[in-house]
Amino acid sequence: MKPAAARGLLLSSLCLALCCRGGARGSPTRLRVYHWRGGVGSWLSTSHWFIRVCDLGAPWVTLLSCHLPPEHGFEERQKISDNHEWKKLIMVHHWPVTVCKEVEKDCRDPPDYWTIHGLWPDRAEECNGSWPFNFEEIKDLLPEMKMYWPDVIHPLNHSHFWKHEWEKHGTCAAQLDALNSQKKYFGGSLGLYEKLELNSILQKLGIKPSINYYQISDIKDALASMYGVVPKVQCLPPKQGEEVQTIGQIELCFTKDLRLRNCTEPGELGESGRAWGPGLEVCEDGPAFYPPPPQSAR
Ligand code: 5GP
């Protein structure tokens, strides 16, 4: 028997065994681990189906779900699910006025400066579920955290937001020695934020919240000329009755050795459509609203 065939047979047997074991225990969640990412698992994902399939001894179903083409094979799916590789770090600043508009919740008095949303490795999330957020570790940073990394939506309880950012993004960023503890991740993010000085740079460029609209290309070009790299700007698309999109986030990107780099390289996917929050999208070229904080709008 050829090695590829032997491997296939082994995988089939393994899949069949796993399928029937999980099904017999009525554990759809467990089964989903083996099948979901292959794309065929969605319609097989109830214990009912698994039990029936295994009772009927229908290995072809198992073979169908396990024997995907090589690019979707078992090992490949394992790789995809465990793939926490990333290439760049994204410092995400958000404009609190737009955050409040986006969630349409009762977030009064949003800060009138750009704050940190997060420091995010690209293409990696929730890398270490066994590394829980520990508020004690960042206690020393509390004044700066509250000031520059507030939970804009829940200003009375910031730590939920920090916990979320740590678990989703920080545990991945921690692959770098420079960010390999909670203190280093949050402290390092604050350091990058301070170094970038986005608020004063925007001021210097004359880009201030205004009832007049800006051209997105003007903002991007101005930022690129100051930082020497291409930023990414994200907007809320116009709601019904609104004329234009609203600026929401500005991202500046770093290499793994924490040097500024373009957020998008020529030819790289990602300049269109990629949303980082409900409703946020890469801004369309054209006019955009940079909304003043409520009090100064009066
Ligand atoms: P991510 O989950 O990748 O960190 O960011 C996207 C999510 O963050 C979205 O669900 C968005 O609504 C949420 N978000 C943005 N700003 C804030 C904030 O200031 N506080 C909280 N709690 N969530 C936020």
XYZ file of C-alpha atoms and ligand atoms in Angstrom:
322
model
C 0.000 0.000 0.000
C 1.277 3.460 -0.929
C 2.169 5.719 2.024
C -0.546 8.253 1.045
C -3.201 5.519 0.961
C -2.053 4.132 4.291
C -2.214 7.610 5.770
C -5.705 8.072 4.349
C -6.882 4.799 5.808
C -5.433 5.657 9.183
C -7.113 9.054 9.164
C -10.423 7.546 8.130
C -10.294 5.039 10.962
C -9.376 7.770 13.392
C -12.206 9.985 12.209
C -14.697 7.144 12.357
C -13.594 6.240 15.865
C -13.818 9.832 17.030
C -17.149 10.315 15.348
C -18.746 7.310 16.967
C -17.177 7.904 20.375
C -18.342 11.489 20.482
C -21.739 10.654 19.044
C -22.370 7.873 21.484
C -21.652 10.262 24.314
C -24.029 12.748 22.801
C -21.350 15.380 22.700
C -21.834 17.565 19.662
C -19.360 20.152 20.862
C -16.573 17.642 21.026
C -17.413 16.440 17.576
C -17.523 19.852 16.158
C -13.811 20.158 16.943
C -13.090 17.453 14.422
C -15.542 18.404 11.736
C -16.588 22.000 11.895
C -13.653 23.623 10.178
C -13.858 21.239 7.276
C -17.101 22.884 6.312
C -19.180 19.731 6.114
C -19.640 19.451 9.832
C -22.299 22.100 10.092
C -25.014 19.799 8.821
C -23.712 16.908 10.868
C -23.300 18.784 14.065
C -26.010 17.340 16.256
C -25.509 14.309 18.402
C -28.695 12.952 16.838
C -27.075 12.793 13.446
C -23.871 11.328 14.732
C -25.576 8.606 16.682
C -27.674 7.706 13.655
C -24.733 7.752 11.293
C -22.637 5.576 13.564
C -25.501 3.205 14.337
C -26.030 2.770 10.647
C -22.344 2.108 10.235
C -22.065 4.531 7.378
C -18.361 5.144 7.106
C -18.871 7.043 3.870
C -20.265 9.944 5.842
C -17.214 9.955 8.024
C -14.995 9.605 5.011
C -16.800 12.491 3.385
C -16.211 14.749 6.332
C -12.670 13.616 7.067
C -11.473 13.019 3.558
C -11.466 16.512 2.279
C -8.898 17.478 -0.289
C -5.370 17.833 1.113
C -5.729 21.582 1.626
C -8.574 20.899 4.049
C -7.262 17.664 5.539
C -7.257 16.722 9.189
C -3.758 18.017 9.873
C -4.467 21.199 7.957
C -7.633 21.826 9.956
C -5.694 21.259 13.148
C -3.164 23.776 11.888
C -5.867 26.335 11.089
C -7.504 25.960 14.473
C -4.188 26.172 16.296
C -2.679 28.765 14.031
C -1.728 31.662 16.203
C 0.937 32.956 13.886
C 0.897 36.628 13.250
C 3.012 39.155 11.386
C 2.150 42.613 12.573
C 0.853 44.429 15.600
C -1.919 46.926 15.136
C -2.280 49.828 17.512
C -5.973 50.603 17.301
C -7.060 54.069 18.385
C -10.731 54.826 18.520
C -12.672 58.049 18.615
C -14.909 57.740 21.688
C -17.649 59.930 20.249
C -18.046 57.485 17.382
C -17.880 54.467 19.714
C -20.855 55.904 21.589
C -22.674 56.541 18.360
C -21.949 53.005 17.205
C -23.294 51.232 20.255
C -26.136 53.686 20.799
C -25.890 53.094 24.521
C -25.936 55.465 27.325
C -22.265 56.441 27.268
C -22.224 59.997 28.473
C -19.293 62.354 28.248
C -16.981 60.303 26.079
C -13.358 61.512 26.238
C -12.614 64.211 23.684
C -9.348 62.583 22.620
C -8.469 59.394 20.783
C -8.111 56.500 23.194
C -6.746 52.986 22.881
C -9.043 50.249 21.672
C -6.314 47.662 21.695
C -2.962 46.405 20.551
C -3.817 43.568 18.222
C -1.695 41.012 16.469
C -3.126 40.462 13.016
C -4.722 37.094 12.322
C -4.437 35.711 15.845
C -6.992 35.688 18.596
C -7.396 34.009 21.956
C -4.033 32.319 21.880
C -3.894 31.127 25.453
C -7.156 30.435 27.218
C -5.326 29.278 30.317
C -3.769 32.672 30.954
C -6.500 34.593 32.738
C -6.589 38.325 33.145
C -5.278 39.396 36.516
C -6.100 42.946 37.459
C -3.490 42.904 40.258
C -0.712 42.743 37.677
C -1.600 46.069 36.146
C -2.632 47.946 39.262
C 0.354 50.259 38.962
C -0.817 51.325 35.527
C -4.322 52.186 36.656
C -4.224 55.986 36.291
C -2.855 55.785 32.721
C -5.156 52.920 31.846
C -8.236 54.817 32.940
C -7.100 57.882 31.088
C -5.873 56.415 27.799
C -7.488 52.981 27.636
C -10.918 53.556 29.137
C -13.916 51.398 28.486
C -15.816 54.032 26.598
C -19.034 52.037 26.673
C -18.937 51.150 30.377
C -16.964 53.959 31.966
C -17.768 52.762 35.476
C -16.154 49.377 35.004
C -13.112 49.343 32.782
C -11.684 46.002 33.763
C -14.125 43.932 31.710
C -12.855 45.653 28.617
C -9.217 45.132 29.628
C -9.918 41.487 30.392
C -11.478 41.090 26.946
C -8.531 42.773 25.230
C -6.025 40.668 27.158
C -7.771 37.382 26.468
C -8.489 38.052 22.811
C -5.364 39.933 21.758
C -2.890 40.192 24.628
C -2.383 36.448 24.957
C -1.257 36.448 21.303
C 0.905 39.559 21.521
C 2.609 37.891 24.500
C 4.562 35.721 22.055
C 6.960 38.668 21.943
C 9.449 38.953 24.770
C 8.658 42.658 24.966
C 4.984 41.913 25.706
C 5.124 38.583 27.472
C 3.294 39.519 30.659
C 0.148 41.468 31.379
C 2.164 44.309 32.784
C 4.340 44.380 29.680
C 1.366 44.090 27.305
C -0.669 46.883 28.849
C 2.382 48.968 29.768
C 3.886 48.456 26.305
C 0.628 49.428 24.619
C 0.451 52.598 26.679
C 4.055 53.294 25.719
C 3.342 52.930 21.998
C 0.230 55.069 22.303
C 2.208 57.822 24.005
C 4.998 57.571 21.475
C 2.600 57.807 18.545
C 0.991 60.956 19.950
C -1.919 60.641 17.578
C -3.899 63.389 19.300
C -1.224 66.022 18.977
C -0.291 64.913 15.469
C -3.892 65.344 14.335
C -3.962 68.752 15.986
C -0.760 69.731 14.229
C -2.220 68.613 10.934
C -5.271 70.777 11.578
C -7.520 67.726 11.639
C -10.020 68.487 14.362
C -13.563 67.358 15.035
C -15.767 69.516 12.906
C -19.206 69.859 11.454
C -17.477 70.183 8.090
C -16.446 67.005 6.362
C -12.935 65.775 5.642
C -11.745 63.816 2.651
C -10.510 60.425 3.822
C -7.581 60.565 1.406
C -6.480 63.878 2.953
C -6.461 62.364 6.420
C -4.648 59.231 5.304
C -2.075 61.175 3.310
C -1.461 63.619 6.135
C -0.970 60.811 8.661
C 1.247 58.885 6.255
C 3.434 61.935 5.774
C 3.847 62.364 9.532
C 4.467 58.736 10.417
C 6.153 57.645 7.206
C 3.871 54.596 6.957
C 0.400 53.863 5.644
C -2.255 53.911 8.369
C -5.699 52.360 8.202
C -8.755 54.478 8.886
C -12.103 52.966 9.722
C -15.541 54.471 9.585
C -19.148 53.827 10.399
C -21.046 53.775 7.128
C -23.753 56.433 6.860
C -26.956 55.497 8.650
C -30.297 56.270 7.180
C -30.634 60.012 6.827
C -26.890 60.648 7.102
C -24.925 62.058 4.200
C -21.532 60.582 4.907
C -19.541 58.001 6.835
C -18.223 58.766 10.323
C -14.579 58.331 11.296
C -14.198 55.764 14.066
C -10.761 54.183 14.276
C -7.222 54.907 13.235
C -4.762 52.059 13.117
C -0.995 52.262 12.995
C 0.955 49.091 12.529
C 4.207 47.706 13.892
C 6.608 44.950 13.012
C 7.358 42.281 15.573
C 10.342 44.319 16.657
C 8.041 47.226 17.266
C 9.017 49.397 14.352
C 6.357 51.253 12.432
C 5.340 49.597 9.186
C 2.575 50.049 6.631
C -0.738 48.629 7.764
C -1.362 47.394 4.250
C 1.351 46.549 1.772
C 0.678 46.990 -1.933
C -1.185 43.941 -3.203
C -2.094 42.765 0.289
C -5.740 42.047 0.933
C -7.478 43.970 3.629
C -7.984 47.477 2.371
C -11.634 46.882 1.805
C -14.461 45.614 3.828
C -12.602 44.258 6.838
C -14.576 45.233 9.892
C -13.136 45.345 13.380
C -16.250 46.089 15.265
C -19.928 45.827 14.564
C -20.579 48.416 11.916
C -17.015 49.620 11.420
C -15.492 49.278 7.992
C -12.446 50.517 6.193
C -13.453 54.048 5.180
C -14.522 54.630 1.618
C -12.562 57.256 -0.253
C -14.611 60.413 -0.097
C -16.025 62.712 2.550
C -16.254 61.725 6.205
C -17.597 63.239 9.391
C -15.235 63.594 12.360
C -17.864 64.254 15.002
C -17.228 66.778 17.758
C -17.899 65.660 21.341
C -21.502 66.401 22.374
C -20.746 69.432 24.568
C -18.733 71.269 21.903
C -21.375 70.454 19.331
C -23.878 72.513 21.264
P -12.223 43.436 19.773
O -13.272 42.478 20.336
O -11.508 42.830 18.607
O -11.257 43.927 20.794
O -12.968 44.732 19.248
C -14.235 44.772 18.727
C -15.274 44.951 19.808
O -14.911 45.929 20.756
C -16.595 45.386 19.270
O -17.587 44.512 19.756
C -16.800 46.786 19.843
O -18.156 47.089 20.056
C -16.059 46.674 21.125
N -15.629 47.929 21.691
C -15.103 48.986 21.060
N -14.803 49.938 21.945
C -15.169 49.480 23.165
C -15.103 50.035 24.462
O -14.648 51.145 24.705
N -15.583 49.249 25.452
C -16.094 48.007 25.242
N -16.557 47.322 26.279
N -16.139 47.452 24.027
C -15.675 48.194 22.997
